[in-house]
Each structure stands twice: as C-alpha cells, then as structure tokens.
Short mmCIF file of C-alpha atoms in Angstrom, two decimals:
data_model
loop_
_atom_site.label_atom_id
_atom_site.label_comp_id
_atom_site.label_asym_id
_atom_site.label_seq_id
_atom_site.Cartn_x
_atom_site.Cartn_y
_atom_site.Cartn_z
CA MET A 28 93.04 -106.23 71.07
CA ARG A 29 92.25 -103.59 68.41
CA THR A 30 88.33 -104.97 67.98
CA ASP A 31 88.29 -105.48 72.14
CA LYS A 32 89.18 -101.66 72.11
CA LEU A 33 86.64 -100.77 69.56
CA LEU A 34 84.09 -102.32 71.79
CA TYR A 35 85.03 -101.06 75.03
CA GLY A 36 85.00 -97.49 73.50
CA LEU A 37 81.39 -98.18 72.34
CA LEU A 38 80.08 -99.44 75.10
CA ILE A 39 81.31 -96.57 77.09
CA LEU A 40 79.71 -93.63 74.61
CA VAL A 41 76.60 -96.23 74.59
CA VAL A 42 76.27 -95.30 78.60
CA LEU A 43 77.12 -91.69 78.96
CA VAL A 44 74.36 -91.08 75.82
CA MET A 45 72.12 -93.23 78.50
CA GLY A 46 73.23 -91.01 81.26
CA PHE A 47 72.86 -88.10 79.13
CA ASN A 48 69.69 -88.84 77.99
CA ALA A 49 68.28 -89.65 81.89
CA TYR A 50 69.16 -86.20 82.75
CA GLN A 51 67.58 -84.94 79.72
CA ILE A 52 64.03 -86.81 80.96
CA SER A 53 64.37 -85.82 84.72
CA GLN A 54 65.04 -82.89 83.76
CA LEU A 55 62.09 -82.33 81.91
CA LYS A 56 60.38 -84.09 84.57
CA GLY A 57 60.80 -81.09 86.79
CA ILE A 58 59.75 -78.57 84.57
CA LYS A 59 56.47 -80.62 84.21
CA LYS A 60 56.15 -80.68 87.90
CA THR A 61 57.08 -77.38 88.25
CA SER A 62 54.28 -75.77 85.85
CA THR A 63 52.14 -77.84 87.28
CA SER A 64 52.25 -76.96 90.61
CA ASN A 65 52.35 -72.97 89.33
CA ASN A 66 48.89 -73.78 88.13
CA GLN A 67 48.01 -75.10 91.02
CA ASN A 68 49.34 -72.37 93.14
CA ASN A 69 48.03 -69.44 90.41
CA GLN A 70 44.24 -71.77 90.75
CA ILE A 71 44.41 -71.31 94.28
CA THR A 72 45.35 -67.86 94.84
CA ALA A 73 42.74 -66.71 92.35
CA GLN A 74 39.74 -68.75 94.11
CA SER A 75 41.34 -66.87 97.41
CA ALA A 76 40.38 -63.74 96.17
CA PHE A 77 36.86 -64.01 95.63
CA SER A 78 36.58 -66.43 99.00
CA GLY A 79 36.52 -63.65 101.04
CA ILE A 80 34.85 -61.34 100.42
CA ASP A 81 31.83 -60.45 102.85
CA VAL A 82 28.86 -58.94 101.53
CA ILE A 83 26.34 -59.62 104.66
CA PRO A 84 25.50 -56.30 106.60
CA LYS A 85 25.67 -56.24 110.19
CA GLY A 86 24.49 -54.03 112.66
CA ILE A 87 21.30 -51.85 113.43
CA PRO A 88 19.80 -50.29 110.21
CA ARG A 89 19.58 -46.61 110.38
CA LEU A 90 16.72 -45.31 111.30
CA TYR A 91 14.14 -47.83 111.06
CA GLY A 92 15.98 -50.38 112.70
CA LYS A 93 15.32 -48.85 116.63
CA GLU A 94 11.77 -48.07 115.79
CA LEU A 95 10.86 -51.68 114.18
CA GLY A 96 13.14 -53.35 116.35
CA VAL A 97 15.17 -55.39 113.76
CA SER A 98 18.17 -55.76 113.34
CA TYR A 99 20.93 -57.30 110.25
CA ASP A 100 22.07 -59.76 112.60
CA ASP A 101 18.77 -61.21 112.94
CA VAL A 102 18.54 -63.02 109.93
CA SER A 103 20.81 -65.83 110.23
CA ALA A 104 20.99 -69.73 109.54
CA SER A 105 22.16 -70.11 113.26
CA ASN A 106 18.78 -69.02 114.75
CA GLN A 107 15.98 -69.81 112.33
CA GLN A 108 13.33 -68.86 114.36
CA LYS A 109 14.68 -65.55 115.18
CA ALA A 110 15.02 -64.76 111.59
CA ASP A 111 11.67 -66.21 110.42
CA ALA A 112 10.19 -63.42 113.05
CA THR A 113 11.95 -60.54 111.92
CA ILE A 114 11.46 -61.44 108.07
CA LYS A 115 7.57 -61.84 109.41
CA ARG A 116 7.56 -58.91 111.25
CA LEU A 117 8.78 -56.28 107.65
CA GLY A 118 6.23 -58.58 105.94
CA THR A 119 3.38 -57.27 107.96
CA LEU A 120 4.43 -54.41 106.70
CA ASP A 121 3.48 -54.94 103.77
CA GLU A 122 -0.22 -55.47 104.24
CA GLN A 123 -0.37 -52.68 106.94
CA ILE A 124 0.56 -49.66 105.30
CA ASN A 125 -1.18 -47.78 102.70
CA LEU A 126 0.11 -45.54 100.37
CA ASN A 127 -1.06 -42.64 98.32
CA GLY A 128 -0.56 -40.85 95.38
CA LYS A 129 2.61 -39.52 94.95
CA GLU A 130 3.88 -42.43 97.51
CA ILE A 131 2.71 -45.21 95.25
CA GLU A 132 4.98 -43.84 92.32
CA ARG A 133 8.07 -43.59 94.11
CA TYR A 134 6.89 -46.98 95.46
CA ILE A 135 6.61 -48.83 92.20
CA SER A 136 10.06 -47.00 90.38
CA ILE A 137 11.97 -48.51 93.55
CA ALA A 138 10.02 -52.38 93.80
CA SER A 139 10.10 -52.58 90.27
CA GLN A 140 13.67 -52.68 90.69
CA ILE A 141 14.06 -55.61 92.57
CA SER A 142 13.35 -59.33 92.44
CA CYS A 143 13.00 -62.93 94.53
CA GLU A 144 14.73 -64.84 91.48
CA TYR A 145 16.40 -67.39 94.29
CA CYS A 146 12.52 -68.10 95.02
CA CYS A 147 10.02 -67.00 93.08
CA GLY A 148 11.29 -66.10 89.77
CA VAL A 149 9.15 -63.40 89.41
CA GLU A 150 11.16 -60.29 87.31
CA SER A 151 9.95 -58.26 90.39
CA ILE A 152 8.17 -58.33 94.06
CA ILE A 153 5.28 -56.01 92.25
CA PHE A 154 3.25 -55.95 88.92
CA SER A 155 3.34 -52.42 87.01
CA ASN A 156 0.83 -51.51 88.68
CA GLY A 157 2.29 -52.02 92.48
CA LYS A 158 0.58 -54.64 92.86
CA PRO A 159 2.04 -57.97 94.46
CA ALA A 160 4.04 -60.48 91.94
CA CYS A 161 5.28 -62.83 94.59
CA GLY A 162 3.73 -64.59 97.24
CA CYS A 163 7.33 -65.36 99.20
CA ASN A 164 7.63 -64.24 102.81
CA HIS A 165 11.09 -62.20 101.65
CA SER A 166 9.03 -60.66 99.15
CA TYR A 167 6.09 -59.68 101.59
CA ALA A 168 10.00 -58.51 103.89
CA MET A 169 10.91 -55.84 100.97
CA ARG A 170 7.68 -54.96 99.78
CA GLY A 171 6.92 -53.81 103.61
CA LEU A 172 10.24 -52.10 104.03
CA ALA A 173 10.21 -50.05 100.90
CA LYS A 174 6.22 -48.99 101.88
CA TYR A 175 7.79 -48.09 105.82
CA LEU A 176 10.71 -45.99 103.82
CA ILE A 177 8.19 -44.04 102.39
CA LYS A 178 6.02 -43.30 104.74
CA ASN A 179 8.17 -42.54 107.93
CA HIS A 180 10.94 -41.50 106.42
CA GLY A 181 10.54 -40.35 102.18
CA ASP A 182 12.63 -37.22 103.09
CA GLU A 183 15.53 -38.66 104.65
CA PHE A 184 15.79 -42.02 102.27
CA THR A 185 16.38 -41.08 98.12
CA ASN A 186 15.09 -43.81 95.97
CA ASP A 187 18.29 -45.69 95.84
CA GLU A 188 19.19 -45.37 99.50
CA ILE A 189 15.62 -47.62 99.65
CA LEU A 190 17.08 -49.96 97.41
CA GLU A 191 20.09 -50.44 98.53
CA GLU A 192 18.39 -51.47 102.40
CA LEU A 193 15.99 -53.74 100.68
CA GLY A 194 19.06 -54.88 98.94
CA LYS A 195 20.51 -55.27 102.20
CA TRP A 196 18.11 -57.49 103.90
CA LYS A 197 17.98 -59.67 99.95
CA THR A 198 21.39 -60.65 100.86
CA LEU A 199 20.83 -62.10 104.20
CA PHE A 200 18.01 -63.59 102.23
CA PHE A 201 20.06 -65.52 100.27
CA PRO A 202 23.95 -64.84 101.32
CA ASP A 203 25.39 -68.09 99.21
CA ALA A 204 23.80 -67.08 95.63
CA ILE A 205 24.36 -62.95 96.22
CA ALA A 206 28.45 -63.82 97.66
CA LYS A 207 28.30 -65.91 94.08
CA LYS A 208 27.11 -63.21 92.46
CA ALA A 209 29.64 -60.86 94.73
CA ALA A 210 32.79 -62.80 93.32
CA ILE A 211 31.41 -62.53 89.41
CA LEU A 212 30.93 -59.00 89.84
CA LYS A 213 33.72 -57.82 91.26
CA GLY A 214 36.09 -60.39 88.49
CA LYS A 215 34.64 -58.08 85.86
CA GLY A 216 35.88 -54.88 87.69
CA ILE A 217 31.91 -54.27 88.90
CA GLU A 218 31.51 -51.72 92.38
CA LEU A 219 30.04 -54.52 94.87
CA ASN A 220 26.71 -52.16 96.45
CA TYR A 221 24.16 -53.56 97.21
CA ILE A 222 22.15 -52.38 94.23
CA ASN A 223 24.31 -54.08 92.19
CA LEU A 224 24.67 -57.17 94.16
CA ALA A 225 20.73 -57.16 94.81
CA SER A 226 18.62 -55.68 92.19
CA ASN A 227 17.62 -56.38 88.50
CA LYS A 228 20.59 -54.36 87.41
CA TYR A 229 22.99 -57.84 87.34
CA ARG A 230 20.33 -60.25 87.56
CA VAL A 231 21.43 -62.18 84.95
CA ILE A 232 25.20 -61.99 85.18
CA GLU A 233 25.71 -65.34 86.45
CA ASN A 234 24.16 -66.89 83.70
CA GLN A 235 26.94 -65.18 80.92
#
C-alpha cells in the first residue's frame, strides 16, 4: 500500500510539473508573438511616415506660367503627350535665348548647381563655361527656363528662387527618384525644399 501511495504521489507530481512547463512555454510563445507583432507594427509605422510625402508641385508657376502657357500639372504620366509638349516648349528656350555679360555669369552660377543625374549622370546641366553638358530633353528644359527667368524676370527672381523653379520641374521629370530622396532627407531631419531635393546639394545622399 505504501508503495502504491508513493507511486500515485510521484505520478501526481509529474503531471503537475508537466502542466507547469506547458504553461511556461505557452507564455513564452505569447511574448515572442507579441514582440514580433510590435516590431512589424513599428516597421509599418516607419514606412508610413515616409510614404505619405508629396513633393509634386502643382498649379501654374508664378509669372512665367501664364506667359509660357505651362503648368506643373502638365507633366504627368497620365498624359505623356502633354508632358512631352511642355518639356519641349521649355527646351526650345535654351536655343532661342542668348544671354550677355552679367546674365551669363548668373546663369552659370545657377545652372551649375543642378544636374540630370537620373538621366545623363553628368555633374551639372552645363559645363563651367556655360555650354550644355547634357543633351537630354530634361536638361534642355531646365537650361531654357533658367535663361528665360534671367532674361525676363531677373529682378523678380533671386538665384535661389530660379534654382527652386528648376528643382520643381526636375521633381516632375523624376517623381519616384525625388520622392525616395525626400524620405531620406526627412529621415535625417533635413528641410524638404526644392533646392535640397533636386539640386546637387545632397546629390549623393541616396548612396550614403
């Protein structure tokens, strides 16, 4: 009888130990699952913080928009024909407008600060002497607009404001690349303006 009671006691003890272990394991699984879920939520939250960035300029540009008959809204993947026509309209200005003296100096100062790296890969859209450094339509458009604003609105636009305008159009030309850059800049606490987004100021930041 003693032996039977001892066996029953041991059996009950084993059952209790097994039950306790099973409970502990289930708790650990729950913790791991919660931790994984929290990590996933944190990743989603971080991604969402950047996915909502809208850097696309909209509407009619100040002063020159009505004069040239162009709008930021003209360059869109939804109407490639209109986009091409707008880019061409700006591009023809590069060949039509001749600058002189101080205008050329100002032009070189502005245009040397921006490139078409997502297309041409050159250091800027012009060489140091002001001659075209890239033959793509995007570069023609940016050079043409710079010349137009210097020639016709030189007193109404500062150099930085002209560079900002070139940056706006470059953003329209390469929306995905600029949006990606915007997320990186925002993550580093850098102000999202069109000089920071599109000029050479932070050109290689995507590779850092």
